[in-house]
Amino acid sequence: MDRDAENLSRQLDWNLLRMFVVLVDARSITLAASKLGLQQPSVSSALKRLEETLGRQLIERGPGKFRVTDAGQQLYREAVEINGSILRLSTLMRDIEETVQGHVKIAMASHVLCPFFDDVLGDFHIQHPKATVEIVVGPSHAVIENVVSRQASFGVCLVYNKHPKLTYQHMFREHFGLYCGPKHPLFGKPNLTTKDLAGNNWVSFTTDQLSDVLRPVTLLRAKAAPQDAIVGSSANLEEVRRMILSGLGIGPLPVHVAKRDVEQGFLHRLPPYKDPPEIDVYVVTNPATKLNRAEQLLLEDLTARINSIPLEDRIFGG
């Protein structure tokens, strides 16, 4: 870049170029002033400053005369391109702001099976394909710890005692039933009662305790077979299911989660069949956590979806 061009780039007011484009298009000082929301003398003064900066006459004007000079026509073509670039720059900046690229980390209990949550995740990805999602699975107490320590954007889990620093939104209610696998002696037997469950080994979740989130399931098991041993346990639903399928013992599973296995002959539901234990699942957030845009949008989407579905349609396996 030569020195004259460098000086011009420093001295030239970009607003004068915009004014010049409007003036040439309007072919009238009066009309240009009206479009720009200025007084006529201001437009005339701006044109004079632009001509002085460039050292060229750009428009010949007089009574009934308005002619764009050769220099003016050349400037007009360049100014239109520059003005278009500035307009595109504004759009690009807006698009950058609207492009969500953040990371969302969700802490989740393992036995959360919720169709509308899956739909929210899918819709979020379609709308914000550059955002990333990580789901960390663990027992509900670990989910709460992740949310309290701000290591997770939010959590989805069972709740026994609500933490005072967290907020909770009821997501759905699931019901638990008792099941056995094909290798178990009770598999496929009709007309069973809870008395038939006594004397069998059990598998369950590590949170299957009177003082934990699966207390209703614990009470069910204790009522059916208070003296029977738990021979296998896991915090992960898939591993509890694996042990039931393998014949280690009878075990609890969410009814809507086990439904497909029952239909396909992999699991057999055991009594009691009426009034199965109810477990509520919550979305847990920490108001002290500063969320990025991706986290905010996904959480807003999930909250809106929950609020749009009546509670009776968020009760599974009853």
JSON list of N, CA, C and O in Angstrom, two decimals, residues 129-186:
[
{"chain": "A", "resi": 129, "resn": "PRO", "atom": "N", "xyz": [-26.09, -27.70, 16.04]},
{"chain": "A", "resi": 129, "resn": "PRO", "atom": "CA", "xyz": [-25.23, -28.85, 15.74]},
{"chain": "A", "resi": 129, "resn": "PRO", "atom": "C", "xyz": [-23.79, -28.71, 16.22]},
{"chain": "A", "resi": 129, "resn": "PRO", "atom": "O", "xyz": [-23.08, -29.71, 16.32]},
{"chain": "A", "resi": 130, "resn": "LYS", "atom": "N", "xyz": [-23.34, -27.49, 16.51]},
{"chain": "A", "resi": 130, "resn": "LYS", "atom": "CA", "xyz": [-21.96, -27.32, 16.97]},
{"chain": "A", "resi": 130, "resn": "LYS", "atom": "C", "xyz": [-21.82, -27.41, 18.48]},
{"chain": "A", "resi": 130, "resn": "LYS", "atom": "O", "xyz": [-20.70, -27.42, 18.99]},
{"chain": "A", "resi": 131, "resn": "ALA", "atom": "N", "xyz": [-22.94, -27.46, 19.19]},
{"chain": "A", "resi": 131, "resn": "ALA", "atom": "CA", "xyz": [-22.87, -27.66, 20.63]},
{"chain": "A", "resi": 131, "resn": "ALA", "atom": "C", "xyz": [-22.61, -29.13, 20.93]},
{"chain": "A", "resi": 131, "resn": "ALA", "atom": "O", "xyz": [-23.03, -30.01, 20.18]},
{"chain": "A", "resi": 132, "resn": "THR", "atom": "N", "xyz": [-21.91, -29.40, 22.00]},
{"chain": "A", "resi": 132, "resn": "THR", "atom": "CA", "xyz": [-21.58, -30.77, 22.37]},
{"chain": "A", "resi": 132, "resn": "THR", "atom": "C", "xyz": [-22.26, -31.13, 23.70]},
{"chain": "A", "resi": 132, "resn": "THR", "atom": "O", "xyz": [-22.46, -30.27, 24.55]},
{"chain": "A", "resi": 133, "resn": "VAL", "atom": "N", "xyz": [-22.59, -32.41, 23.84]},
{"chain": "A", "resi": 133, "resn": "VAL", "atom": "CA", "xyz": [-23.28, -32.89, 25.03]},
{"chain": "A", "resi": 133, "resn": "VAL", "atom": "C", "xyz": [-22.53, -34.07, 25.61]},
{"chain": "A", "resi": 133, "resn": "VAL", "atom": "O", "xyz": [-22.14, -34.99, 24.88]},
{"chain": "A", "resi": 134, "resn": "GLU", "atom": "N", "xyz": [-22.33, -34.06, 26.90]},
{"chain": "A", "resi": 134, "resn": "GLU", "atom": "CA", "xyz": [-21.71, -35.18, 27.62]},
{"chain": "A", "resi": 134, "resn": "GLU", "atom": "C", "xyz": [-22.66, -35.62, 28.72]},
{"chain": "A", "resi": 134, "resn": "GLU", "atom": "O", "xyz": [-23.17, -34.79, 29.47]},
{"chain": "A", "resi": 135, "resn": "ILE", "atom": "N", "xyz": [-22.93, -36.91, 28.80]},
{"chain": "A", "resi": 135, "resn": "ILE", "atom": "CA", "xyz": [-23.80, -37.45, 29.84]},
{"chain": "A", "resi": 135, "resn": "ILE", "atom": "C", "xyz": [-22.98, -38.36, 30.74]},
{"chain": "A", "resi": 135, "resn": "ILE", "atom": "O", "xyz": [-22.41, -39.35, 30.27]},
{"chain": "A", "resi": 136, "resn": "VAL", "atom": "N", "xyz": [-22.92, -38.01, 32.01]},
{"chain": "A", "resi": 136, "resn": "VAL", "atom": "CA", "xyz": [-22.19, -38.80, 33.00]},
{"chain": "A", "resi": 136, "resn": "VAL", "atom": "C", "xyz": [-23.21, -39.55, 33.85]},
{"chain": "A", "resi": 136, "resn": "VAL", "atom": "O", "xyz": [-24.09, -38.93, 34.45]},
{"chain": "A", "resi": 137, "resn": "VAL", "atom": "N", "xyz": [-23.11, -40.87, 33.87]},
{"chain": "A", "resi": 137, "resn": "VAL", "atom": "CA", "xyz": [-24.09, -41.70, 34.56]},
{"chain": "A", "resi": 137, "resn": "VAL", "atom": "C", "xyz": [-23.55, -42.15, 35.92]},
{"chain": "A", "resi": 137, "resn": "VAL", "atom": "O", "xyz": [-22.38, -42.54, 36.03]},
{"chain": "A", "resi": 138, "resn": "GLY", "atom": "N", "xyz": [-24.40, -42.09, 36.92]},
{"chain": "A", "resi": 138, "resn": "GLY", "atom": "CA", "xyz": [-23.99, -42.53, 38.25]},
{"chain": "A", "resi": 138, "resn": "GLY", "atom": "C", "xyz": [-25.18, -42.62, 39.17]},
{"chain": "A", "resi": 138, "resn": "GLY", "atom": "O", "xyz": [-26.31, -42.30, 38.79]},
{"chain": "A", "resi": 139, "resn": "PRO", "atom": "N", "xyz": [-24.98, -43.02, 40.41]},
{"chain": "A", "resi": 139, "resn": "PRO", "atom": "CA", "xyz": [-26.07, -43.05, 41.39]},
{"chain": "A", "resi": 139, "resn": "PRO", "atom": "C", "xyz": [-26.57, -41.63, 41.67]},
{"chain": "A", "resi": 139, "resn": "PRO", "atom": "O", "xyz": [-25.85, -40.65, 41.45]},
{"chain": "A", "resi": 140, "resn": "SER", "atom": "N", "xyz": [-27.77, -41.54, 42.16]},
{"chain": "A", "resi": 140, "resn": "SER", "atom": "CA", "xyz": [-28.39, -40.22, 42.34]},
{"chain": "A", "resi": 140, "resn": "SER", "atom": "C", "xyz": [-27.59, -39.31, 43.27]},
{"chain": "A", "resi": 140, "resn": "SER", "atom": "O", "xyz": [-27.52, -38.10, 43.06]},
{"chain": "A", "resi": 141, "resn": "HIS", "atom": "N", "xyz": [-26.99, -39.89, 44.31]},
{"chain": "A", "resi": 141, "resn": "HIS", "atom": "CA", "xyz": [-26.21, -39.04, 45.23]},
{"chain": "A", "resi": 141, "resn": "HIS", "atom": "C", "xyz": [-25.00, -38.45, 44.52]},
{"chain": "A", "resi": 141, "resn": "HIS", "atom": "O", "xyz": [-24.60, -37.31, 44.81]},
{"chain": "A", "resi": 142, "resn": "ALA", "atom": "N", "xyz": [-24.42, -39.18, 43.56]},
{"chain": "A", "resi": 142, "resn": "ALA", "atom": "CA", "xyz": [-23.29, -38.65, 42.79]},
{"chain": "A", "resi": 142, "resn": "ALA", "atom": "C", "xyz": [-23.76, -37.55, 41.84]},
{"chain": "A", "resi": 142, "resn": "ALA", "atom": "O", "xyz": [-23.03, -36.57, 41.58]},
{"chain": "A", "resi": 143, "resn": "VAL", "atom": "N", "xyz": [-24.98, -37.71, 41.30]},
{"chain": "A", "resi": 143, "resn": "VAL", "atom": "CA", "xyz": [-25.54, -36.66, 40.46]},
{"chain": "A", "resi": 143, "resn": "VAL", "atom": "C", "xyz": [-25.67, -35.37, 41.25]},
{"chain": "A", "resi": 143, "resn": "VAL", "atom": "O", "xyz": [-25.27, -34.28, 40.79]},
{"chain": "A", "resi": 144, "resn": "ILE", "atom": "N", "xyz": [-26.22, -35.47, 42.45]},
{"chain": "A", "resi": 144, "resn": "ILE", "atom": "CA", "xyz": [-26.38, -34.29, 43.30]},
{"chain": "A", "resi": 144, "resn": "ILE", "atom": "C", "xyz": [-25.03, -33.65, 43.61]},
{"chain": "A", "resi": 144, "resn": "ILE", "atom": "O", "xyz": [-24.87, -32.42, 43.56]},
{"chain": "A", "resi": 145, "resn": "GLU", "atom": "N", "xyz": [-24.03, -34.48, 43.91]},
{"chain": "A", "resi": 145, "resn": "GLU", "atom": "CA", "xyz": [-22.69, -33.96, 44.21]},
{"chain": "A", "resi": 145, "resn": "GLU", "atom": "C", "xyz": [-22.12, -33.21, 43.02]},
{"chain": "A", "resi": 145, "resn": "GLU", "atom": "O", "xyz": [-21.48, -32.15, 43.18]},
{"chain": "A", "resi": 146, "resn": "ASN", "atom": "N", "xyz": [-22.35, -33.71, 41.81]},
{"chain": "A", "resi": 146, "resn": "ASN", "atom": "CA", "xyz": [-21.87, -33.04, 40.60]},
{"chain": "A", "resi": 146, "resn": "ASN", "atom": "C", "xyz": [-22.54, -31.69, 40.40]},
{"chain": "A", "resi": 146, "resn": "ASN", "atom": "O", "xyz": [-21.90, -30.74, 39.96]},
{"chain": "A", "resi": 147, "resn": "VAL", "atom": "N", "xyz": [-23.82, -31.63, 40.72]},
{"chain": "A", "resi": 147, "resn": "VAL", "atom": "CA", "xyz": [-24.53, -30.36, 40.54]},
{"chain": "A", "resi": 147, "resn": "VAL", "atom": "C", "xyz": [-24.12, -29.36, 41.62]},
{"chain": "A", "resi": 147, "resn": "VAL", "atom": "O", "xyz": [-23.91, -28.17, 41.34]},
{"chain": "A", "resi": 148, "resn": "VAL", "atom": "N", "xyz": [-24.01, -29.83, 42.86]},
{"chain": "A", "resi": 148, "resn": "VAL", "atom": "CA", "xyz": [-23.59, -28.94, 43.95]},
{"chain": "A", "resi": 148, "resn": "VAL", "atom": "C", "xyz": [-22.21, -28.36, 43.70]},
{"chain": "A", "resi": 148, "resn": "VAL", "atom": "O", "xyz": [-21.96, -27.16, 43.90]},
{"chain": "A", "resi": 149, "resn": "SER", "atom": "N", "xyz": [-21.29, -29.19, 43.23]},
{"chain": "A", "resi": 149, "resn": "SER", "atom": "CA", "xyz": [-19.91, -28.75, 42.98]},
{"chain": "A", "resi": 149, "resn": "SER", "atom": "C", "xyz": [-19.75, -28.03, 41.65]},
{"chain": "A", "resi": 149, "resn": "SER", "atom": "O", "xyz": [-18.64, -27.65, 41.28]},
{"chain": "A", "resi": 150, "resn": "ARG", "atom": "N", "xyz": [-20.84, -27.88, 40.91]},
{"chain": "A", "resi": 150, "resn": "ARG", "atom": "CA", "xyz": [-20.87, -27.18, 39.62]},
{"chain": "A", "resi": 150, "resn": "ARG", "atom": "C", "xyz": [-20.04, -27.88, 38.55]},
{"chain": "A", "resi": 150, "resn": "ARG", "atom": "O", "xyz": [-19.57, -27.26, 37.60]},
{"chain": "A", "resi": 151, "resn": "GLN", "atom": "N", "xyz": [-19.85, -29.17, 38.72]},
{"chain": "A", "resi": 151, "resn": "GLN", "atom": "CA", "xyz": [-19.14, -29.93, 37.70]},
{"chain": "A", "resi": 151, "resn": "GLN", "atom": "C", "xyz": [-20.07, -30.38, 36.58]},
{"chain": "A", "resi": 151, "resn": "GLN", "atom": "O", "xyz": [-19.61, -30.83, 35.53]},
{"chain": "A", "resi": 152, "resn": "ALA", "atom": "N", "xyz": [-21.37, -30.24, 36.81]},
{"chain": "A", "resi": 152, "resn": "ALA", "atom": "CA", "xyz": [-22.35, -30.59, 35.79]},
{"chain": "A", "resi": 152, "resn": "ALA", "atom": "C", "xyz": [-23.23, -29.39, 35.51]},
{"chain": "A", "resi": 152, "resn": "ALA", "atom": "O", "xyz": [-23.49, -28.56, 36.40]},
{"chain": "A", "resi": 153, "resn": "SER", "atom": "N", "xyz": [-23.71, -29.30, 34.27]},
{"chain": "A", "resi": 153, "resn": "SER", "atom": "CA", "xyz": [-24.62, -28.22, 33.90]},
{"chain": "A", "resi": 153, "resn": "SER", "atom": "C", "xyz": [-25.92, -28.34, 34.68]},
{"chain": "A", "resi": 153, "resn": "SER", "atom": "O", "xyz": [-26.45, -27.36, 35.20]},
{"chain": "A", "resi": 154, "resn": "PHE", "atom": "N", "xyz": [-26.43, -29.55, 34.75]},
{"chain": "A", "resi": 154, "resn": "PHE", "atom": "CA", "xyz": [-27.60, -29.86, 35.56]},
{"chain": "A", "resi": 154, "resn": "PHE", "atom": "C", "xyz": [-27.65, -31.37, 35.73]},
{"chain": "A", "resi": 154, "resn": "PHE", "atom": "O", "xyz": [-26.88, -32.11, 35.11]},
{"chain": "A", "resi": 155, "resn": "GLY", "atom": "N", "xyz": [-28.55, -31.84, 36.57]},
{"chain": "A", "resi": 155, "resn": "GLY", "atom": "CA", "xyz": [-28.66, -33.26, 36.83]},
{"chain": "A", "resi": 155, "resn": "GLY", "atom": "C", "xyz": [-30.07, -33.77, 36.60]},
{"chain": "A", "resi": 155, "resn": "GLY", "atom": "O", "xyz": [-31.03, -33.00, 36.64]},
{"chain": "A", "resi": 156, "resn": "VAL", "atom": "N", "xyz": [-30.19, -35.06, 36.36]},
{"chain": "A", "resi": 156, "resn": "VAL", "atom": "CA", "xyz": [-31.48, -35.73, 36.25]},
{"chain": "A", "resi": 156, "resn": "VAL", "atom": "C", "xyz": [-31.39, -36.97, 37.13]},
{"chain": "A", "resi": 156, "resn": "VAL", "atom": "O", "xyz": [-30.59, -37.87, 36.84]},
{"chain": "A", "resi": 157, "resn": "CYS", "atom": "N", "xyz": [-32.19, -37.02, 38.20]},
{"chain": "A", "resi": 157, "resn": "CYS", "atom": "CA", "xyz": [-32.01, -38.11, 39.14]},
{"chain": "A", "resi": 157, "resn": "CYS", "atom": "C", "xyz": [-33.21, -38.26, 40.07]},
{"chain": "A", "resi": 157, "resn": "CYS", "atom": "O", "xyz": [-34.14, -37.45, 40.06]},
{"chain": "A", "resi": 158, "resn": "LEU", "atom": "N", "xyz": [-33.13, -39.30, 40.89]},
{"chain": "A", "resi": 158, "resn": "LEU", "atom": "CA", "xyz": [-34.09, -39.51, 41.96]},
{"chain": "A", "resi": 158, "resn": "LEU", "atom": "C", "xyz": [-33.68, -38.63, 43.14]},
{"chain": "A", "resi": 158, "resn": "LEU", "atom": "O", "xyz": [-32.49, -38.31, 43.30]},
{"chain": "A", "resi": 159, "resn": "VAL", "atom": "N", "xyz": [-34.64, -38.27, 43.96]},
{"chain": "A", "resi": 159, "resn": "VAL", "atom": "CA", "xyz": [-34.34, -37.37, 45.08]},
{"chain": "A", "resi": 159, "resn": "VAL", "atom": "C", "xyz": [-34.98, -37.90, 46.35]},
{"chain": "A", "resi": 159, "resn": "VAL", "atom": "O", "xyz": [-36.19, -38.22, 46.36]},
{"chain": "A", "resi": 160, "resn": "TYR", "atom": "N", "xyz": [-34.19, -37.99, 47.40]},
{"chain": "A", "resi": 160, "resn": "TYR", "atom": "CA", "xyz": [-34.72, -38.42, 48.70]},
{"chain": "A", "resi": 160, "resn": "TYR", "atom": "C", "xyz": [-34.84, -37.20, 49.62]},
{"chain": "A", "resi": 160, "resn": "TYR", "atom": "O", "xyz": [-35.92, -36.83, 50.04]},
{"chain": "A", "resi": 161, "resn": "ASN", "atom": "N", "xyz": [-33.73, -36.55, 49.91]},
{"chain": "A", "resi": 161, "resn": "ASN", "atom": "CA", "xyz": [-33.73, -35.30, 50.67]},
{"chain": "A", "resi": 161, "resn": "ASN", "atom": "C", "xyz": [-33.24, -34.18, 49.76]},
{"chain": "A", "resi": 161, "resn": "ASN", "atom": "O", "xyz": [-32.16, -34.27, 49.18]},
{"chain": "A", "resi": 162, "resn": "LYS", "atom": "N", "xyz": [-34.03, -33.13, 49.63]},
{"chain": "A", "resi": 162, "resn": "LYS", "atom": "CA", "xyz": [-33.66, -32.03, 48.75]},
{"chain": "A", "resi": 162, "resn": "LYS", "atom": "C", "xyz": [-32.57, -31.15, 49.38]},
{"chain": "A", "resi": 162, "resn": "LYS", "atom": "O", "xyz": [-32.67, -30.76, 50.54]},
{"chain": "A", "resi": 163, "resn": "HIS", "atom": "N", "xyz": [-31.55, -30.88, 48.58]},
{"chain": "A", "resi": 163, "resn": "HIS", "atom": "CA", "xyz": [-30.45, -30.02, 49.02]},
{"chain": "A", "resi": 163, "resn": "HIS", "atom": "C", "xyz": [-30.92, -28.57, 49.02]},
{"chain": "A", "resi": 163, "resn": "HIS", "atom": "O", "xyz": [-31.49, -28.10, 48.03]},
{"chain": "A", "resi": 164, "resn": "PRO", "atom": "N", "xyz": [-30.67, -27.82, 50.09]},
{"chain": "A", "resi": 164, "resn": "PRO", "atom": "CA", "xyz": [-31.20, -26.45, 50.18]},
{"chain": "A", "resi": 164, "resn": "PRO", "atom": "C", "xyz": [-30.65, -25.48, 49.14]},
{"chain": "A", "resi": 164, "resn": "PRO", "atom": "O", "xyz": [-31.28, -24.46, 48.86]},
{"chain": "A", "resi": 165, "resn": "LYS", "atom": "N", "xyz": [-29.48, -25.77, 48.59]},
{"chain": "A", "resi": 165, "resn": "LYS", "atom": "CA", "xyz": [-28.88, -24.85, 47.62]},
{"chain": "A", "resi": 165, "resn": "LYS", "atom": "C", "xyz": [-29.26, -25.15, 46.17]},
{"chain": "A", "resi": 165, "resn": "LYS", "atom": "O", "xyz": [-28.83, -24.44, 45.26]},
{"chain": "A", "resi": 166, "resn": "LEU", "atom": "N", "xyz": [-30.05, -26.20, 45.98]},
{"chain": "A", "resi": 166, "resn": "LEU", "atom": "CA", "xyz": [-30.40, -26.61, 44.62]},
{"chain": "A", "resi": 166, "resn": "LEU", "atom": "C", "xyz": [-31.89, -26.37, 44.35]},
{"chain": "A", "resi": 166, "resn": "LEU", "atom": "O", "xyz": [-32.68, -26.24, 45.26]},
{"chain": "A", "resi": 167, "resn": "THR", "atom": "N", "xyz": [-32.23, -26.32, 43.07]},
{"chain": "A", "resi": 167, "resn": "THR", "atom": "CA", "xyz": [-33.63, -26.21, 42.68]},
{"chain": "A", "resi": 167, "resn": "THR", "atom": "C", "xyz": [-34.04, -27.49, 41.96]},
{"chain": "A", "resi": 167, "resn": "THR", "atom": "O", "xyz": [-33.22, -28.12, 41.27]},
{"chain": "A", "resi": 168, "resn": "TYR", "atom": "N", "xyz": [-35.31, -27.83, 42.09]},
{"chain": "A", "resi": 168, "resn": "TYR", "atom": "CA", "xyz": [-35.80, -29.10, 41.57]},
{"chain": "A", "resi": 168, "resn": "TYR", "atom": "C", "xyz": [-37.05, -28.89, 40.73]},
{"chain": "A", "resi": 168, "resn": "TYR", "atom": "O", "xyz": [-37.96, -28.16, 41.14]},
{"chain": "A", "resi": 169, "resn": "GLN", "atom": "N", "xyz": [-37.10, -29.51, 39.58]},
{"chain": "A", "resi": 169, "resn": "GLN", "atom": "CA", "xyz": [-38.31, -29.53, 38.76]},
{"chain": "A", "resi": 169, "resn": "GLN", "atom": "C", "xyz": [-38.71, -30.99, 38.53]},
{"chain": "A", "resi": 169, "resn": "GLN", "atom": "O", "xyz": [-37.90, -31.79, 38.03]},
{"chain": "A", "resi": 170, "resn": "HIS", "atom": "N", "xyz": [-39.93, -31.31, 38.89]},
{"chain": "A", "resi": 170, "resn": "HIS", "atom": "CA", "xyz": [-40.39, -32.68, 38.69]},
{"chain": "A", "resi": 170, "resn": "HIS", "atom": "C", "xyz": [-40.43, -33.00, 37.20]},
{"chain": "A", "resi": 170, "resn": "HIS", "atom": "O", "xyz": [-41.06, -32.30, 36.43]},
{"chain": "A", "resi": 171, "resn": "MET", "atom": "N", "xyz": [-39.75, -34.08, 36.83]},
{"chain": "A", "resi": 171, "resn": "MET", "atom": "CA", "xyz": [-39.64, -34.43, 35.42]},
{"chain": "A", "resi": 171, "resn": "MET", "atom": "C", "xyz": [-40.65, -35.52, 35.04]},
{"chain": "A", "resi": 171, "resn": "MET", "atom": "O", "xyz": [-41.45, -35.35, 34.12]},
{"chain": "A", "resi": 172, "resn": "PHE", "atom": "N", "xyz": [-40.62, -36.65, 35.76]},
{"chain": "A", "resi": 172, "resn": "PHE", "atom": "CA", "xyz": [-41.61, -37.70, 35.51]},
{"chain": "A", "resi": 172, "resn": "PHE", "atom": "C", "xyz": [-41.65, -38.63, 36.71]},
{"chain": "A", "resi": 172, "resn": "PHE", "atom": "O", "xyz": [-40.81, -38.57, 37.62]},
{"chain": "A", "resi": 173, "resn": "ARG", "atom": "N", "xyz": [-42.64, -39.51, 36.71]},
{"chain": "A", "resi": 173, "resn": "ARG", "atom": "CA", "xyz": [-42.79, -40.51, 37.76]},
{"chain": "A", "resi": 173, "resn": "ARG", "atom": "C", "xyz": [-42.73, -41.90, 37.12]},
{"chain": "A", "resi": 173, "resn": "ARG", "atom": "O", "xyz": [-43.37, -42.14, 36.10]},
{"chain": "A", "resi": 174, "resn": "GLU", "atom": "N", "xyz": [-41.93, -42.77, 37.70]},
{"chain": "A", "resi": 174, "resn": "GLU", "atom": "CA", "xyz": [-41.83, -44.13, 37.20]},
{"chain": "A", "resi": 174, "resn": "GLU", "atom": "C", "xyz": [-42.25, -45.11, 38.29]},
{"chain": "A", "resi": 174, "resn": "GLU", "atom": "O", "xyz": [-42.20, -44.79, 39.47]},
{"chain": "A", "resi": 175, "resn": "HIS", "atom": "N", "xyz": [-42.66, -46.28, 37.86]},
{"chain": "A", "resi": 175, "resn": "HIS", "atom": "CA", "xyz": [-43.07, -47.33, 38.80]},
{"chain": "A", "resi": 175, "resn": "HIS", "atom": "C", "xyz": [-42.12, -48.52, 38.65]},
{"chain": "A", "resi": 175, "resn": "HIS", "atom": "O", "xyz": [-41.71, -48.86, 37.54]},
{"chain": "A", "resi": 176, "resn": "PHE", "atom": "N", "xyz": [-41.78, -49.12, 39.77]},
{"chain": "A", "resi": 176, "resn": "PHE", "atom": "CA", "xyz": [-40.88, -50.27, 39.77]},
{"chain": "A", "resi": 176, "resn": "PHE", "atom": "C", "xyz": [-41.66, -51.57, 39.94]},
{"chain": "A", "resi": 176, "resn": "PHE", "atom": "O", "xyz": [-42.64, -51.64, 40.71]},
{"chain": "A", "resi": 177, "resn": "GLY", "atom": "N", "xyz": [-41.22, -52.59, 39.22]},
{"chain": "A", "resi": 177, "resn": "GLY", "atom": "CA", "xyz": [-41.76, -53.93, 39.40]},
{"chain": "A", "resi": 177, "resn": "GLY", "atom": "C", "xyz": [-40.62, -54.89, 39.70]},
{"chain": "A", "resi": 177, "resn": "GLY", "atom": "O", "xyz": [-39.44, -54.55, 39.61]},
{"chain": "A", "resi": 178, "resn": "LEU", "atom": "N", "xyz": [-40.97, -56.11, 40.05]},
{"chain": "A", "resi": 178, "resn": "LEU", "atom": "CA", "xyz": [-39.98, -57.15, 40.33]},
{"chain": "A", "resi": 178, "resn": "LEU", "atom": "C", "xyz": [-39.94, -58.12, 39.16]},
{"chain": "A", "resi": 178, "resn": "LEU", "atom": "O", "xyz": [-40.98, -58.49, 38.60]},
{"chain": "A", "resi": 179, "resn": "TYR", "atom": "N", "xyz": [-38.72, -58.59, 38.83]},
{"chain": "A", "resi": 179, "resn": "TYR", "atom": "CA", "xyz": [-38.53, -59.40, 37.63]},
{"chain": "A", "resi": 179, "resn": "TYR", "atom": "C", "xyz": [-37.54, -60.53, 37.90]},
{"chain": "A", "resi": 179, "resn": "TYR", "atom": "O", "xyz": [-36.69, -60.44, 38.81]},
{"chain": "A", "resi": 180, "resn": "CYS", "atom": "N", "xyz": [-37.65, -61.57, 37.06]},
{"chain": "A", "resi": 180, "resn": "CYS", "atom": "CA", "xyz": [-36.63, -62.62, 37.04]},
{"chain": "A", "resi": 180, "resn": "CYS", "atom": "C", "xyz": [-36.33, -62.97, 35.60]},
{"chain": "A", "resi": 180, "resn": "CYS", "atom": "O", "xyz": [-37.10, -62.65, 34.69]},
{"chain": "A", "resi": 181, "resn": "GLY", "atom": "N", "xyz": [-35.16, -63.60, 35.39]},
{"chain": "A", "resi": 181, "resn": "GLY", "atom": "CA", "xyz": [-34.73, -63.97, 34.05]},
{"chain": "A", "resi": 181, "resn": "GLY", "atom": "C", "xyz": [-35.06, -65.41, 33.70]},
{"chain": "A", "resi": 181, "resn": "GLY", "atom": "O", "xyz": [-35.57, -66.18, 34.55]},
{"chain": "A", "resi": 182, "resn": "PRO", "atom": "N", "xyz": [-34.79, -65.82, 32.46]},
{"chain": "A", "resi": 182, "resn": "PRO", "atom": "CA", "xyz": [-35.16, -67.17, 31.97]},
{"chain": "A", "resi": 182, "resn": "PRO", "atom": "C", "xyz": [-34.57, -68.32, 32.79]},
{"chain": "A", "resi": 182, "resn": "PRO", "atom": "O", "xyz": [-35.15, -69.41, 32.83]},
{"chain": "A", "resi": 183, "resn": "LYS", "atom": "N", "xyz": [-33.44, -68.12, 33.45]},
{"chain": "A", "resi": 183, "resn": "LYS", "atom": "CA", "xyz": [-32.80, -69.19, 34.21]},
{"chain": "A", "resi": 183, "resn": "LYS", "atom": "C", "xyz": [-33.38, -69.34, 35.61]},
{"chain": "A", "resi": 183, "resn": "LYS", "atom": "O", "xyz": [-33.02, -70.28, 36.33]},
{"chain": "A", "resi": 184, "resn": "HIS", "atom": "N", "xyz": [-34.25, -68.44, 36.00]},
{"chain": "A", "resi": 184, "resn": "HIS", "atom": "CA", "xyz": [-34.79, -68.48, 37.36]},
{"chain": "A", "resi": 184, "resn": "HIS", "atom": "C", "xyz": [-35.96, -69.46, 37.45]},
{"chain": "A", "resi": 184, "resn": "HIS", "atom": "O", "xyz": [-36.75, -69.58, 36.52]},
{"chain": "A", "resi": 185, "resn": "PRO", "atom": "N", "xyz": [-36.10, -70.17, 38.55]},
{"chain": "A", "resi": 185, "resn": "PRO", "atom": "CA", "xyz": [-37.17, -71.17, 38.71]},
{"chain": "A", "resi": 185, "resn": "PRO", "atom": "C", "xyz": [-38.58, -70.58, 38.58]},
{"chain": "A", "resi": 185, "resn": "PRO", "atom": "O", "xyz": [-39.52, -71.30, 38.22]},
{"chain": "A", "resi": 186, "resn": "LEU", "atom": "N", "xyz": [-38.74, -69.30, 38.86]},
{"chain": "A", "resi": 186, "resn": "LEU", "atom": "CA", "xyz": [-40.07, -68.69, 38.80]},
{"chain": "A", "resi": 186, "resn": "LEU", "atom": "C", "xyz": [-40.41, -68.15, 37.41]},
{"chain": "A", "resi": 186, "resn": "LEU", "atom": "O", "xyz": [-41.55, -67.72, 37.18]}
]
